[in-house]
Amino acid sequence: MADSRKQQEEHAEQAAPRPGTARLTDPRALRAYAHPTRMRLVGLLRMEGPFTATRAAELTGESVASCSYHLRMLAKYGLVELAPGGQGREKPWRATARFTDWPEYSEDPAVAEAGRAVEKVAAEQYFEQMRKAIEERPALPREWQEATVFGDTLLYLTADELSSVGERLAEVLRPYERLQEAREAHPEGARLVQIIRTGFPVARPPASPPASPPPGGGPR
């Protein structure tokens, strides 16, 4: 029994979200977040905030009224909040966390479906960000063009091994994440860099059916 409890505690520790994470488990919150403009606003607030609905409109190309509405919806589910200062639409907003997390698996069909909706919107935004980065790469200094990472790897892994790879990649990044809290701690020449991590089983094509014997019943 003691070993079982220890294993449960270790699993709970591994599953615990990293500090500064907004954990979404309510399907209503997940569905609210699964919106391109709202997801973009949260990302912008984490990078550029706090800012007002007016500034949000300038950054996104949406109307001030639209941004104000989306910010209020995000606030309803705890992803953003009003920051001190300003009045009316000139009140600044800020993100409540540096990361957003949600269950990778759920027995609740509503949570599972809403989680997939979030991931689809996120994947579309990742693709757009990558496409833009590729287009803009020629304008970067040579050292940044050479430092840019782009590629993939196909591996045969068990589910446990894939989980371990994800945990080890997160561990590599963790020291750099801590430095983001204090901008004065950034080394000279540092730039904001996006690192996208994903790993998933590849759908294999169905096996070819056995060859049909030639007319006449095959060789004699």
PDB file of C-alpha atoms in Angstrom:
ATOM      1  CA  MET A   1       0.000   0.000   0.000  1.00  0.00           C
ATOM      2  CA  ALA A   2       2.872   2.369   0.828  1.00  0.00           C
ATOM      3  CA  ASP A   3       4.405   1.822  -2.621  1.00  0.00           C
ATOM      4  CA  SER A   4       1.057   2.501  -4.273  1.00  0.00           C
ATOM      5  CA  ARG A   5       0.610   5.757  -2.355  1.00  0.00           C
ATOM      6  CA  LYS A   6       4.145   6.837  -3.245  1.00  0.00           C
ATOM      7  CA  GLN A   7       3.503   6.146  -6.930  1.00  0.00           C
ATOM      8  CA  GLN A   8       0.279   8.161  -6.760  1.00  0.00           C
ATOM      9  CA  GLU A   9       2.119  11.084  -5.159  1.00  0.00           C
ATOM     10  CA  GLU A  10       4.857  10.956  -7.804  1.00  0.00           C
ATOM     11  CA  HIS A  11       2.245  10.883 -10.588  1.00  0.00           C
ATOM     12  CA  ALA A  12       0.404  13.827  -9.033  1.00  0.00           C
ATOM     13  CA  GLU A  13       3.658  15.789  -8.815  1.00  0.00           C
ATOM     14  CA  GLN A  14       4.443  15.109 -12.496  1.00  0.00           C
ATOM     15  CA  ALA A  15       0.897  16.051 -13.526  1.00  0.00           C
ATOM     16  CA  ALA A  16       0.895  19.298 -11.544  1.00  0.00           C
ATOM     17  CA  PRO A  17       0.954  22.355 -13.822  1.00  0.00           C
ATOM     18  CA  ARG A  18       4.110  24.445 -13.876  1.00  0.00           C
ATOM     19  CA  PRO A  19       4.048  27.691 -11.886  1.00  0.00           C
ATOM     20  CA  GLY A  20       2.193  30.541 -13.558  1.00  0.00           C
ATOM     21  CA  THR A  21      -0.225  28.228 -15.381  1.00  0.00           C
ATOM     22  CA  ALA A  22      -3.979  28.694 -15.851  1.00  0.00           C
ATOM     23  CA  ARG A  23      -5.454  25.179 -15.772  1.00  0.00           C
ATOM     24  CA  LEU A  24      -8.739  24.915 -17.700  1.00  0.00           C
ATOM     25  CA  THR A  25     -10.955  21.947 -16.829  1.00  0.00           C
ATOM     26  CA  ASP A  26     -14.421  23.458 -17.313  1.00  0.00           C
ATOM     27  CA  PRO A  27     -15.699  22.750 -20.854  1.00  0.00           C
ATOM     28  CA  ARG A  28     -17.317  26.204 -20.905  1.00  0.00           C
ATOM     29  CA  ALA A  29     -13.943  27.825 -20.225  1.00  0.00           C
ATOM     30  CA  LEU A  30     -12.281  25.660 -22.863  1.00  0.00           C
ATOM     31  CA  ARG A  31     -14.909  26.547 -25.458  1.00  0.00           C
ATOM     32  CA  ALA A  32     -14.525  30.241 -24.609  1.00  0.00           C
ATOM     33  CA  TYR A  33     -10.753  29.991 -25.081  1.00  0.00           C
ATOM     34  CA  ALA A  34     -11.114  28.073 -28.365  1.00  0.00           C
ATOM     35  CA  HIS A  35     -11.522  31.301 -30.318  1.00  0.00           C
ATOM     36  CA  PRO A  36      -8.744  32.722 -32.523  1.00  0.00           C
ATOM     37  CA  THR A  37      -9.110  36.325 -31.358  1.00  0.00           C
ATOM     38  CA  ARG A  38      -9.305  35.415 -27.672  1.00  0.00           C
ATOM     39  CA  MET A  39      -6.333  33.085 -27.871  1.00  0.00           C
ATOM     40  CA  ARG A  40      -4.357  35.782 -29.665  1.00  0.00           C
ATOM     41  CA  LEU A  41      -5.338  38.401 -27.071  1.00  0.00           C
ATOM     42  CA  VAL A  42      -4.103  36.199 -24.241  1.00  0.00           C
ATOM     43  CA  GLY A  43      -0.804  35.673 -26.057  1.00  0.00           C
ATOM     44  CA  LEU A  44      -0.390  39.379 -26.749  1.00  0.00           C
ATOM     45  CA  LEU A  45      -1.138  40.298 -23.136  1.00  0.00           C
ATOM     46  CA  ARG A  46       1.557  37.877 -21.994  1.00  0.00           C
ATOM     47  CA  MET A  47       4.076  39.483 -24.337  1.00  0.00           C
ATOM     48  CA  GLU A  48       3.014  43.147 -24.500  1.00  0.00           C
ATOM     49  CA  GLY A  49       0.550  43.721 -21.665  1.00  0.00           C
ATOM     50  CA  PRO A  50      -0.960  45.281 -19.779  1.00  0.00           C
ATOM     51  CA  PHE A  51      -2.872  47.183 -22.469  1.00  0.00           C
ATOM     52  CA  THR A  52      -6.318  48.610 -23.121  1.00  0.00           C
ATOM     53  CA  ALA A  53      -9.056  47.445 -25.491  1.00  0.00           C
ATOM     54  CA  THR A  54      -8.038  50.322 -27.767  1.00  0.00           C
ATOM     55  CA  ARG A  55      -4.476  49.026 -27.947  1.00  0.00           C
ATOM     56  CA  ALA A  56      -5.791  45.477 -28.387  1.00  0.00           C
ATOM     57  CA  ALA A  57      -7.716  46.678 -31.443  1.00  0.00           C
ATOM     58  CA  GLU A  58      -4.537  48.204 -32.890  1.00  0.00           C
ATOM     59  CA  LEU A  59      -2.612  44.955 -32.364  1.00  0.00           C
ATOM     60  CA  THR A  60      -5.266  42.582 -33.711  1.00  0.00           C
ATOM     61  CA  GLY A  61      -7.051  44.633 -36.365  1.00  0.00           C
ATOM     62  CA  GLU A  62     -10.374  43.995 -34.606  1.00  0.00           C
ATOM     63  CA  SER A  63     -12.721  46.768 -33.481  1.00  0.00           C
ATOM     64  CA  VAL A  64     -12.420  48.223 -29.982  1.00  0.00           C
ATOM     65  CA  ALA A  65     -15.921  46.951 -29.170  1.00  0.00           C
ATOM     66  CA  SER A  66     -15.007  43.437 -30.309  1.00  0.00           C
ATOM     67  CA  CYS A  67     -11.784  43.395 -28.280  1.00  0.00           C
ATOM     68  CA  SER A  68     -13.600  44.725 -25.226  1.00  0.00           C
ATOM     69  CA  TYR A  69     -16.167  41.919 -25.515  1.00  0.00           C
ATOM     70  CA  HIS A  70     -13.524  39.204 -25.940  1.00  0.00           C
ATOM     71  CA  LEU A  71     -11.492  40.519 -23.013  1.00  0.00           C
ATOM     72  CA  ARG A  72     -14.569  40.395 -20.783  1.00  0.00           C
ATOM     73  CA  MET A  73     -15.217  36.799 -21.867  1.00  0.00           C
ATOM     74  CA  LEU A  74     -11.629  35.856 -21.057  1.00  0.00           C
ATOM     75  CA  ALA A  75     -11.959  37.570 -17.677  1.00  0.00           C
ATOM     76  CA  LYS A  76     -15.113  35.550 -16.960  1.00  0.00           C
ATOM     77  CA  TYR A  77     -13.018  32.382 -17.008  1.00  0.00           C
ATOM     78  CA  GLY A  78      -9.991  33.794 -15.203  1.00  0.00           C
ATOM     79  CA  LEU A  79      -7.575  34.122 -18.124  1.00  0.00           C
ATOM     80  CA  VAL A  80      -7.267  37.921 -17.947  1.00  0.00           C
ATOM     81  CA  GLU A  81      -8.117  40.609 -15.422  1.00  0.00           C
ATOM     82  CA  LEU A  82      -8.270  44.382 -15.151  1.00  0.00           C
ATOM     83  CA  ALA A  83      -4.996  46.030 -14.178  1.00  0.00           C
ATOM     84  CA  PRO A  84      -4.860  49.196 -12.047  1.00  0.00           C
ATOM     85  CA  GLY A  85      -5.470  52.558 -13.724  1.00  0.00           C
ATOM     86  CA  GLY A  86      -7.586  53.951 -16.557  1.00  0.00           C
ATOM     87  CA  GLN A  87     -11.322  54.303 -16.994  1.00  0.00           C
ATOM     88  CA  GLY A  88     -13.943  52.642 -19.221  1.00  0.00           C
ATOM     89  CA  ARG A  89     -12.432  51.194 -22.377  1.00  0.00           C
ATOM     90  CA  GLU A  90      -9.148  52.803 -21.409  1.00  0.00           C
ATOM     91  CA  LYS A  91      -8.792  50.477 -18.432  1.00  0.00           C
ATOM     92  CA  PRO A  92      -5.781  48.244 -18.999  1.00  0.00           C
ATOM     93  CA  TRP A  93      -6.031  44.459 -19.005  1.00  0.00           C
ATOM     94  CA  ARG A  94      -3.382  41.926 -18.055  1.00  0.00           C
ATOM     95  CA  ALA A  95      -2.976  38.160 -18.328  1.00  0.00           C
ATOM     96  CA  THR A  96      -3.432  36.187 -15.116  1.00  0.00           C
ATOM     97  CA  ALA A  97      -0.874  33.504 -16.026  1.00  0.00           C
ATOM     98  CA  ARG A  98       2.086  32.899 -18.324  1.00  0.00           C
ATOM     99  CA  PHE A  99       0.814  29.556 -19.622  1.00  0.00           C
ATOM    100  CA  THR A 100      -2.503  27.838 -20.329  1.00  0.00           C
ATOM    101  CA  ASP A 101      -3.019  24.130 -19.720  1.00  0.00           C
ATOM    102  CA  TRP A 102      -5.920  21.678 -20.091  1.00  0.00           C
ATOM    103  CA  PRO A 103      -6.427  17.923 -19.714  1.00  0.00           C
ATOM    104  CA  GLU A 104      -4.746  15.835 -22.398  1.00  0.00           C
ATOM    105  CA  TYR A 105      -7.280  13.091 -21.648  1.00  0.00           C
ATOM    106  CA  SER A 106     -10.681  13.196 -19.988  1.00  0.00           C
ATOM    107  CA  GLU A 107     -13.440  10.668 -19.360  1.00  0.00           C
ATOM    108  CA  ASP A 108     -15.884  13.565 -19.728  1.00  0.00           C
ATOM    109  CA  PRO A 109     -16.812  13.803 -23.446  1.00  0.00           C
ATOM    110  CA  ALA A 110     -17.589  17.531 -23.105  1.00  0.00           C
ATOM    111  CA  VAL A 111     -14.122  18.265 -21.695  1.00  0.00           C
ATOM    112  CA  ALA A 112     -12.424  16.060 -24.303  1.00  0.00           C
ATOM    113  CA  GLU A 113     -14.277  17.719 -27.199  1.00  0.00           C
ATOM    114  CA  ALA A 114     -13.644  21.242 -25.887  1.00  0.00           C
ATOM    115  CA  GLY A 115      -9.963  20.414 -25.358  1.00  0.00           C
ATOM    116  CA  ARG A 116      -9.650  19.281 -28.979  1.00  0.00           C
ATOM    117  CA  ALA A 117     -11.279  22.516 -30.105  1.00  0.00           C
ATOM    118  CA  VAL A 118      -8.626  24.506 -28.205  1.00  0.00           C
ATOM    119  CA  GLU A 119      -5.836  22.425 -29.730  1.00  0.00           C
ATOM    120  CA  LYS A 120      -7.177  22.933 -33.273  1.00  0.00           C
ATOM    121  CA  VAL A 121      -7.232  26.724 -32.841  1.00  0.00           C
ATOM    122  CA  ALA A 122      -3.758  26.645 -31.272  1.00  0.00           C
ATOM    123  CA  ALA A 123      -2.408  24.500 -34.125  1.00  0.00           C
ATOM    124  CA  GLU A 124      -3.785  26.953 -36.691  1.00  0.00           C
ATOM    125  CA  GLN A 125      -2.119  29.836 -34.887  1.00  0.00           C
ATOM    126  CA  TYR A 126       1.173  27.932 -34.624  1.00  0.00           C
ATOM    127  CA  PHE A 127       1.070  27.319 -38.384  1.00  0.00           C
ATOM    128  CA  GLU A 128       0.398  30.986 -39.118  1.00  0.00           C
ATOM    129  CA  GLN A 129       3.201  32.098 -36.793  1.00  0.00           C
ATOM    130  CA  MET A 130       5.621  29.657 -38.431  1.00  0.00           C
ATOM    131  CA  ARG A 131       4.602  30.781 -41.926  1.00  0.00           C
ATOM    132  CA  LYS A 132       5.164  34.414 -40.972  1.00  0.00           C
ATOM    133  CA  ALA A 133       8.535  33.611 -39.373  1.00  0.00           C
ATOM    134  CA  ILE A 134       9.691  31.855 -42.554  1.00  0.00           C
ATOM    135  CA  GLU A 135       8.654  34.821 -44.691  1.00  0.00           C
ATOM    136  CA  GLU A 136      10.441  37.290 -42.411  1.00  0.00           C
ATOM    137  CA  ARG A 137      13.611  35.247 -41.866  1.00  0.00           C
ATOM    138  CA  PRO A 138      15.587  36.910 -44.717  1.00  0.00           C
ATOM    139  CA  ALA A 139      15.374  40.227 -42.836  1.00  0.00           C
ATOM    140  CA  LEU A 140      17.043  38.754 -39.733  1.00  0.00           C
ATOM    141  CA  PRO A 141      20.776  39.066 -39.042  1.00  0.00           C
ATOM    142  CA  ARG A 142      22.761  36.054 -40.227  1.00  0.00           C
ATOM    143  CA  GLU A 143      23.346  34.751 -36.694  1.00  0.00           C
ATOM    144  CA  TRP A 144      19.593  34.553 -36.085  1.00  0.00           C
ATOM    145  CA  GLN A 145      18.909  32.942 -39.454  1.00  0.00           C
ATOM    146  CA  GLU A 146      21.472  30.233 -38.657  1.00  0.00           C
ATOM    147  CA  ALA A 147      20.175  29.771 -35.115  1.00  0.00           C
ATOM    148  CA  THR A 148      16.573  29.202 -36.213  1.00  0.00           C
ATOM    149  CA  VAL A 149      15.468  25.606 -35.621  1.00  0.00           C
ATOM    150  CA  PHE A 150      13.187  23.861 -38.099  1.00  0.00           C
ATOM    151  CA  GLY A 151      12.720  20.122 -38.568  1.00  0.00           C
ATOM    152  CA  ASP A 152      11.103  16.962 -37.315  1.00  0.00           C
ATOM    153  CA  THR A 153      12.042  13.448 -36.227  1.00  0.00           C
ATOM    154  CA  LEU A 154      10.209  10.141 -36.639  1.00  0.00           C
ATOM    155  CA  LEU A 155      10.743   7.706 -33.764  1.00  0.00           C
ATOM    156  CA  TYR A 156       9.285   4.417 -32.615  1.00  0.00           C
ATOM    157  CA  LEU A 157       8.281   5.068 -28.993  1.00  0.00           C
ATOM    158  CA  THR A 158       6.006   3.629 -26.360  1.00  0.00           C
ATOM    159  CA  ALA A 159       3.441   5.918 -24.727  1.00  0.00           C
ATOM    160  CA  ASP A 160       5.640   6.103 -21.611  1.00  0.00           C
ATOM    161  CA  GLU A 161       8.690   7.006 -23.689  1.00  0.00           C
ATOM    162  CA  LEU A 162       6.791   9.777 -25.482  1.00  0.00           C
ATOM    163  CA  SER A 163       5.692  11.191 -22.114  1.00  0.00           C
ATOM    164  CA  SER A 164       9.305  11.042 -20.937  1.00  0.00           C
ATOM    165  CA  VAL A 165      10.527  12.908 -24.041  1.00  0.00           C
ATOM    166  CA  GLY A 166       7.983  15.665 -23.365  1.00  0.00           C
ATOM    167  CA  GLU A 167       9.035  15.949 -19.727  1.00  0.00           C
ATOM    168  CA  ARG A 168      12.733  16.102 -20.634  1.00  0.00           C
ATOM    169  CA  LEU A 169      12.151  18.810 -23.249  1.00  0.00           C
ATOM    170  CA  ALA A 170      10.181  20.819 -20.681  1.00  0.00           C
ATOM    171  CA  GLU A 171      13.039  20.394 -18.204  1.00  0.00           C
ATOM    172  CA  VAL A 172      15.538  21.771 -20.762  1.00  0.00           C
ATOM    173  CA  LEU A 173      13.399  24.900 -21.208  1.00  0.00           C
ATOM    174  CA  ARG A 174      12.546  25.461 -17.537  1.00  0.00           C
ATOM    175  CA  PRO A 175      15.703  27.463 -16.611  1.00  0.00           C
ATOM    176  CA  TYR A 176      15.034  29.855 -19.491  1.00  0.00           C
ATOM    177  CA  GLU A 177      11.379  30.200 -18.481  1.00  0.00           C
ATOM    178  CA  ARG A 178      12.417  31.340 -15.013  1.00  0.00           C
ATOM    179  CA  LEU A 179      14.534  34.110 -16.548  1.00  0.00           C
ATOM    180  CA  GLN A 180      11.487  35.559 -18.292  1.00  0.00           C
ATOM    181  CA  GLU A 181      10.141  36.838 -14.985  1.00  0.00           C
ATOM    182  CA  ALA A 182      12.848  39.505 -14.721  1.00  0.00           C
ATOM    183  CA  ARG A 183      13.503  41.293 -18.003  1.00  0.00           C
ATOM    184  CA  GLU A 184      16.649  42.867 -16.619  1.00  0.00           C
ATOM    185  CA  ALA A 185      18.062  39.335 -16.275  1.00  0.00           C
ATOM    186  CA  HIS A 186      17.936  38.745 -20.034  1.00  0.00           C
ATOM    187  CA  PRO A 187      21.424  38.525 -21.560  1.00  0.00           C
ATOM    188  CA  GLU A 188      22.467  41.199 -24.017  1.00  0.00           C
ATOM    189  CA  GLY A 189      21.195  40.441 -27.504  1.00  0.00           C
ATOM    190  CA  ALA A 190      18.319  38.254 -26.305  1.00  0.00           C
ATOM    191  CA  ARG A 191      15.142  38.254 -28.389  1.00  0.00           C
ATOM    192  CA  LEU A 192      11.715  36.787 -27.812  1.00  0.00           C
ATOM    193  CA  VAL A 193      11.733  33.296 -29.349  1.00  0.00           C
ATOM    194  CA  GLN A 194       8.824  30.899 -29.787  1.00  0.00           C
ATOM    195  CA  ILE A 195       9.470  27.184 -29.347  1.00  0.00           C
ATOM    196  CA  ILE A 196       6.636  24.887 -30.410  1.00  0.00           C
ATOM    197  CA  ARG A 197       6.592  21.352 -28.986  1.00  0.00           C
ATOM    198  CA  THR A 198       4.344  18.559 -30.186  1.00  0.00           C
ATOM    199  CA  GLY A 199       4.621  14.805 -30.469  1.00  0.00           C
ATOM    200  CA  PHE A 200       1.914  12.389 -31.563  1.00  0.00           C
ATOM    201  CA  PRO A 201       1.389   8.917 -33.031  1.00  0.00           C
ATOM    202  CA  VAL A 202       1.480   8.957 -36.824  1.00  0.00           C
ATOM    203  CA  ALA A 203      -1.499   7.442 -38.619  1.00  0.00           C
ATOM    204  CA  ARG A 204      -0.207   4.579 -40.736  1.00  0.00           C
ATOM    205  CA  PRO A 205      -1.796   3.699 -44.094  1.00  0.00           C
ATOM    206  CA  PRO A 206      -3.806   0.484 -44.082  1.00  0.00           C
ATOM    207  CA  ALA A 207      -1.930  -2.662 -44.998  1.00  0.00           C
ATOM    208  CA  SER A 208      -2.112  -3.651 -48.645  1.00  0.00           C
ATOM    209  CA  PRO A 209      -4.532  -6.511 -49.308  1.00  0.00           C
ATOM    210  CA  PRO A 210      -2.950  -9.795 -50.438  1.00  0.00           C
ATOM    211  CA  ALA A 211      -2.373  -9.988 -54.157  1.00  0.00           C
ATOM    212  CA  SER A 212      -5.145 -11.691 -56.079  1.00  0.00           C
ATOM    213  CA  PRO A 213      -4.174 -14.881 -57.903  1.00  0.00           C
ATOM    214  CA  PRO A 214      -3.833 -14.478 -61.665  1.00  0.00           C
ATOM    215  CA  PRO A 215      -6.725 -15.560 -63.878  1.00  0.00           C
ATOM    216  CA  GLY A 216      -6.977 -19.279 -64.281  1.00  0.00           C
ATOM    217  CA  GLY A 217      -6.251 -20.146 -60.666  1.00  0.00           C
ATOM    218  CA  GLY A 218      -2.562 -19.309 -60.541  1.00  0.00           C
ATOM    219  CA  PRO A 219       0.473 -21.453 -61.364  1.00  0.00           C
ATOM    220  CA  ARG A 220      -0.041 -25.171 -61.820  1.00  0.00           C
TER     221      ARG A 220
END
